[in-house]
Amino acid sequence: MDRFNHFEYLENDCKSIDNYNKGKISSLDAALEPVLHDINNLGHYLERAKHDRHFPSEHGLTEDESAAVYLFTDDWVEKSLHPVLNKALQSQKKETLKPWRGFLRLLHAAFNKLPTVNQTIWRGLPIDVVAKLEENQELVLSCITSCSLSPDIMVHFLSEKSVLCSIKPLNSKDIQRYSFKTAYKEVVLLPGTRLRVKSKKSKNKNNEPKIIFEEISQVIYDEEIDHGSKEGLDKSQYSNLQNLGEYFT
């Protein structure tokens, strides 16, 4: 399962995307109109998402918000939506992201309503990425990063070119009830999430993590946000939403 193994990051903060904090949330159909013909059979899978989405939502998601999460997690034989969207996010280019603004607003609205997870989560990590990482190295996720609450599920998704890693998050979002496959127990880490390599093992068994990450909690001051007072704030809880606001809203 590619989205549980693909891993994109930056060594510095994500660049701001200007003018993405304006505009109202549109319908899912309208949100995907700019990219409808860029992804094979997207129209068909859009209709399936609207039919099979989890609704009514116990978390207050609208039908379109629930369908947007479902569609993001859907995998089909041809080019699926999520790798195309994540490639656009990875580019950090305003023009590349412009067609995705409506869909990202829907995802942002959905994620804001979903429960936060801070228990250990699991995913695959490409071996070429493992080779580059060192203990105590810090990085910033540049895409929507899929993980699972279950290591037993994740080991079945590993390929010959990936290994198991674990992450101790602070602000991951539980989307398992809204995912295409609820059995995957899926949670997501959002663009702007800051991670540190807590440990890296030279050898490990298949069911043990090769690398252990932890989400970083940093203290910033109000003046860094709005030039206010120097009252300390938890950056991990603020910066992720700030980055999401720049990308999604």
GROMACS .gro file of C-alpha atoms in nm:
model
  249
    1MET     CA    1   0.000   0.000   0.000
    2ASP     CA    2   0.193   0.297  -0.135
    3ARG     CA    3   0.056   0.570   0.089
    4PHE     CA    4   0.168   0.380   0.401
    5ASN     CA    5   0.526   0.360   0.270
    6HIS     CA    6   0.576   0.684   0.078
    7PHE     CA    7   0.752   0.944   0.295
    8GLU     CA    8   0.832   1.302   0.199
    9TYR     CA    9   0.993   1.557   0.426
   10LEU     CA   10   1.194   1.878   0.439
   11GLU     CA   11   1.477   1.969   0.670
   12ASN     CA   12   1.330   2.314   0.722
   13ASP     CA   13   0.978   2.448   0.773
   14CYS     CA   14   0.728   2.421   0.492
   15LYS     CA   15   0.708   2.735   0.282
   16SER     CA   16   0.399   2.945   0.320
   17ILE     CA   17   0.139   2.932   0.046
   18ASP     CA   18  -0.006   3.282   0.020
   19ASN     CA   19  -0.376   3.357  -0.020
   20TYR     CA   20  -0.494   3.008   0.073
   21ASN     CA   21  -0.676   3.134   0.380
   22LYS     CA   22  -0.955   3.297   0.182
   23GLY     CA   23  -1.275   3.168   0.029
   24LYS     CA   24  -1.565   2.955   0.142
   25ILE     CA   25  -1.586   2.576   0.142
   26SER     CA   26  -1.746   2.449  -0.178
   27SER     CA   27  -1.919   2.122  -0.259
   28LEU     CA   28  -1.700   1.819  -0.328
   29ASP     CA   29  -1.805   1.819  -0.694
   30ALA     CA   30  -1.707   2.183  -0.736
   31ALA     CA   31  -1.384   2.134  -0.540
   32LEU     CA   32  -1.264   1.858  -0.773
   33GLU     CA   33  -1.376   2.017  -1.099
   34PRO     CA   34  -1.028   2.170  -1.169
   35VAL     CA   35  -0.856   1.828  -1.147
   36LEU     CA   36  -1.137   1.600  -1.264
   37HIS     CA   37  -0.971   1.520  -1.597
   38ASP     CA   38  -0.617   1.495  -1.458
   39ILE     CA   39  -0.676   1.168  -1.272
   40ASN     CA   40  -0.801   0.853  -1.443
   41ASN     CA   41  -1.162   0.765  -1.359
   42LEU     CA   42  -1.179   1.026  -1.083
   43GLY     CA   43  -1.543   1.093  -1.164
   44HIS     CA   44  -1.634   0.729  -1.101
   45TYR     CA   45  -1.451   0.715  -0.767
   46LEU     CA   46  -1.595   1.051  -0.667
   47GLU     CA   47  -1.945   0.908  -0.704
   48ARG     CA   48  -1.846   0.601  -0.505
   49ALA     CA   49  -1.708   0.820  -0.226
   50LYS     CA   50  -2.032   1.019  -0.210
   51HIS     CA   51  -2.228   0.694  -0.186
   52ASP     CA   52  -2.007   0.500   0.059
   53ARG     CA   53  -1.882   0.781   0.288
   54HIS     CA   54  -1.938   0.752   0.662
   55PHE     CA   55  -2.247   0.959   0.736
   56PRO     CA   56  -2.413   1.069   0.959
   57SER     CA   57  -2.091   1.162   1.132
   58GLU     CA   58  -2.057   1.142   1.509
   59HIS     CA   59  -1.785   1.407   1.479
   60GLY     CA   60  -1.996   1.661   1.294
   61LEU     CA   61  -1.847   1.619   0.946
   62THR     CA   62  -2.066   1.720   0.655
   63GLU     CA   63  -2.140   1.470   0.379
   64ASP     CA   64  -1.884   1.636   0.151
   65GLU     CA   65  -1.616   1.647   0.422
   66SER     CA   66  -1.666   1.278   0.498
   67ALA     CA   67  -1.658   1.189   0.127
   68ALA     CA   68  -1.338   1.392   0.081
   69VAL     CA   69  -1.157   1.185   0.347
   70TYR     CA   70  -1.293   0.863   0.194
   71LEU     CA   71  -1.174   0.965  -0.152
   72PHE     CA   72  -0.828   1.063  -0.026
   73THR     CA   73  -0.780   0.713   0.117
   74ASP     CA   74  -0.925   0.527  -0.182
   75ASP     CA   75  -0.681   0.328  -0.397
   76TRP     CA   76  -0.762   0.221  -0.749
   77VAL     CA   77  -0.560   0.042  -1.014
   78GLU     CA   78  -0.491   0.357  -1.212
   79LYS     CA   79  -0.334   0.673  -1.073
   80SER     CA   80  -0.519   0.746  -0.748
   81LEU     CA   81  -0.594   1.087  -0.601
   82HIS     CA   82  -0.371   1.083  -0.294
   83PRO     CA   83  -0.029   1.053  -0.467
   84VAL     CA   84  -0.120   1.335  -0.706
   85LEU     CA   85  -0.233   1.559  -0.421
   86ASN     CA   86   0.073   1.479  -0.212
   87LYS     CA   87   0.302   1.551  -0.506
   88ALA     CA   88   0.140   1.894  -0.533
   89LEU     CA   89   0.189   1.952  -0.160
   90GLN     CA   90   0.551   1.842  -0.185
   91SER     CA   91   0.614   2.098  -0.458
   92GLN     CA   92   0.508   2.386  -0.228
   93LYS     CA   93   0.434   2.584  -0.544
   94LYS     CA   94   0.128   2.805  -0.532
   95GLU     CA   95   0.037   2.749  -0.896
   96THR     CA   96   0.065   2.370  -0.860
   97LEU     CA   97  -0.157   2.374  -0.552
   98LYS     CA   98  -0.411   2.622  -0.688
   99PRO     CA   99  -0.640   2.358  -0.851
  100TRP     CA  100  -0.652   2.172  -0.519
  101ARG     CA  101  -0.765   2.462  -0.301
  102GLY     CA  102  -1.129   2.357  -0.280
  103PHE     CA  103  -1.051   1.995  -0.197
  104LEU     CA  104  -0.790   2.095   0.059
  105ARG     CA  105  -1.041   2.323   0.230
  106LEU     CA  106  -1.274   2.026   0.269
  107LEU     CA  107  -0.997   1.806   0.410
  108HIS     CA  108  -0.888   2.082   0.646
  109ALA     CA  109  -1.243   2.126   0.775
  110ALA     CA  110  -1.277   1.749   0.823
  111PHE     CA  111  -0.944   1.705   1.002
  112ASN     CA  112  -1.024   1.991   1.239
  113LYS     CA  113  -1.332   1.801   1.359
  114LEU     CA  114  -1.168   1.459   1.400
  115PRO     CA  115  -1.013   1.321   1.722
  116THR     CA  116  -0.647   1.382   1.794
  117VAL     CA  117  -0.433   1.072   1.853
  118ASN     CA  118  -0.121   1.072   2.072
  119GLN     CA  119  -0.061   0.698   2.109
  120THR     CA  120   0.215   0.527   1.908
  121ILE     CA  121   0.138   0.491   1.538
  122TRP     CA  122   0.308   0.288   1.266
  123ARG     CA  123   0.402   0.307   0.899
  124GLY     CA  124   0.655   0.193   0.644
  125LEU     CA  125   0.972   0.386   0.566
  126PRO     CA  126   1.169   0.349   0.241
  127ILE     CA  127   1.514   0.201   0.298
  128ASP     CA  128   1.677   0.484   0.103
  129VAL     CA  129   1.523   0.731   0.350
  130VAL     CA  130   1.639   0.519   0.644
  131ALA     CA  131   1.995   0.536   0.513
  132LYS     CA  132   1.986   0.918   0.519
  133LEU     CA  133   1.845   0.962   0.870
  134GLU     CA  134   2.049   0.987   1.189
  135GLU     CA  135   1.951   0.985   1.554
  136ASN     CA  136   1.832   1.325   1.683
  137GLN     CA  137   1.781   1.451   1.328
  138GLU     CA  138   1.479   1.678   1.292
  139LEU     CA  139   1.254   1.701   0.989
  140VAL     CA  140   0.924   1.849   0.875
  141LEU     CA  141   0.661   1.646   0.693
  142SER     CA  142   0.559   1.809   0.365
  143CYS     CA  143   0.264   1.585   0.274
  144ILE     CA  144  -0.039   1.420   0.432
  145THR     CA  145   0.128   1.113   0.585
  146SER     CA  146  -0.079   0.799   0.642
  147CYS     CA  147  -0.010   0.572   0.940
  148SER     CA  148  -0.188   0.292   1.128
  149LEU     CA  149  -0.269   0.234   1.492
  150SER     CA  150  -0.165  -0.132   1.445
  151PRO     CA  151   0.189  -0.259   1.371
  152ASP     CA  152   0.040  -0.596   1.276
  153ILE     CA  153  -0.152  -0.430   0.994
  154MET     CA  154   0.147  -0.231   0.876
  155VAL     CA  155   0.382  -0.527   0.838
  156HIS     CA  156   0.154  -0.660   0.564
  157PHE     CA  157   0.201  -0.338   0.367
  158LEU     CA  158   0.581  -0.337   0.379
  159SER     CA  159   0.768  -0.405   0.057
  160GLU     CA  160   1.121  -0.524  -0.009
  161LYS     CA  161   1.219  -0.159  -0.021
  162SER     CA  162   1.062  -0.047   0.308
  163VAL     CA  163   1.091  -0.118   0.680
  164LEU     CA  164   0.867  -0.063   0.980
  165CYS     CA  165   0.891   0.259   1.180
  166SER     CA  166   0.695   0.393   1.476
  167ILE     CA  167   0.596   0.748   1.560
  168LYS     CA  168   0.494   0.897   1.894
  169PRO     CA  169   0.263   1.176   1.778
  170LEU     CA  170   0.109   1.475   1.950
  171ASN     CA  171  -0.145   1.584   1.692
  172SER     CA  172  -0.220   1.304   1.446
  173LYS     CA  173  -0.580   1.274   1.329
  174ASP     CA  174  -0.789   0.958   1.358
  175ILE     CA  175  -0.964   0.900   1.024
  176GLN     CA  176  -1.027   0.525   1.053
  177ARG     CA  177  -1.408   0.552   1.054
  178TYR     CA  178  -1.396   0.765   0.740
  179SER     CA  179  -1.131   0.572   0.548
  180PHE     CA  180  -1.195   0.358   0.239
  181LYS     CA  181  -1.079   0.060   0.448
  182THR     CA  182  -1.173   0.101   0.813
  183ALA     CA  183  -0.978  -0.215   0.898
  184TYR     CA  184  -0.652  -0.028   0.830
  185LYS     CA  185  -0.707   0.180   1.149
  186GLU     CA  186  -0.569   0.478   0.965
  187VAL     CA  187  -0.451   0.805   1.115
  188VAL     CA  188  -0.278   1.091   0.937
  189LEU     CA  189   0.002   1.332   1.017
  190LEU     CA  190  -0.040   1.670   0.853
  191PRO     CA  191   0.198   1.891   0.654
  192GLY     CA  192   0.410   2.096   0.891
  193THR     CA  193   0.437   1.818   1.152
  194ARG     CA  194   0.785   1.827   1.305
  195LEU     CA  195   0.952   1.495   1.389
  196ARG     CA  196   1.276   1.393   1.556
  197VAL     CA  197   1.454   1.062   1.506
  198LYS     CA  198   1.451   0.927   1.860
  199SER     CA  199   1.638   0.605   1.780
  200LYS     CA  200   1.770   0.413   1.482
  201LYS     CA  201   1.852   0.043   1.503
  202SER     CA  202   2.120  -0.121   1.291
  203LYS     CA  203   1.934  -0.452   1.302
  204ASN     CA  204   1.576  -0.537   1.383
  205LYS     CA  205   1.315  -0.807   1.348
  206ASN     CA  206   1.034  -0.767   1.097
  207ASN     CA  207   0.781  -0.676   1.365
  208GLU     CA  208   1.002  -0.419   1.539
  209PRO     CA  209   1.053  -0.060   1.424
  210LYS     CA  210   1.379   0.019   1.249
  211ILE     CA  211   1.338   0.387   1.332
  212ILE     CA  212   1.140   0.550   1.613
  213PHE     CA  213   1.020   0.907   1.559
  214GLU     CA  214   0.869   1.146   1.807
  215GLU     CA  215   0.672   1.457   1.725
  216ILE     CA  216   0.844   1.766   1.858
  217SER     CA  217   0.675   2.004   2.100
  218GLN     CA  218   0.839   2.345   2.093
  219VAL     CA  219   0.757   2.665   2.277
  220ILE     CA  220   0.702   2.984   2.081
  221TYR     CA  221   0.565   3.319   2.190
  222ASP     CA  222   0.256   3.512   2.097
  223GLU     CA  223   0.466   3.778   1.927
  224GLU     CA  224   0.576   3.518   1.674
  225ILE     CA  225   0.209   3.468   1.589
  226ASP     CA  226   0.055   3.813   1.613
  227HIS     CA  227   0.317   4.034   1.781
  228GLY     CA  228   0.139   3.998   2.114
  229SER     CA  229   0.278   3.920   2.456
  230LYS     CA  230   0.547   3.661   2.533
  231GLU     CA  231   0.311   3.408   2.680
  232GLY     CA  232   0.445   3.061   2.596
  233LEU     CA  233   0.245   2.843   2.357
  234ASP     CA  234   0.286   2.481   2.247
  235LYS     CA  235   0.421   2.514   1.895
  236SER     CA  236   0.327   2.161   1.797
  237GLN     CA  237  -0.040   2.244   1.851
  238TYR     CA  238  -0.024   2.581   1.679
  239SER     CA  239   0.217   2.537   1.390
  240ASN     CA  240   0.043   2.237   1.236
  241LEU     CA  241  -0.282   2.431   1.215
  242GLN     CA  242  -0.095   2.734   1.086
  243ASN     CA  243   0.065   2.530   0.808
  244LEU     CA  244  -0.268   2.368   0.732
  245GLY     CA  245  -0.426   2.709   0.713
  246GLU     CA  246  -0.165   2.813   0.460
  247TYR     CA  247  -0.217   2.498   0.256
  248PHE     CA  248  -0.580   2.408   0.304
  249THR     CA  249  -0.809   2.694   0.387
   0.00000   0.00000   0.00000
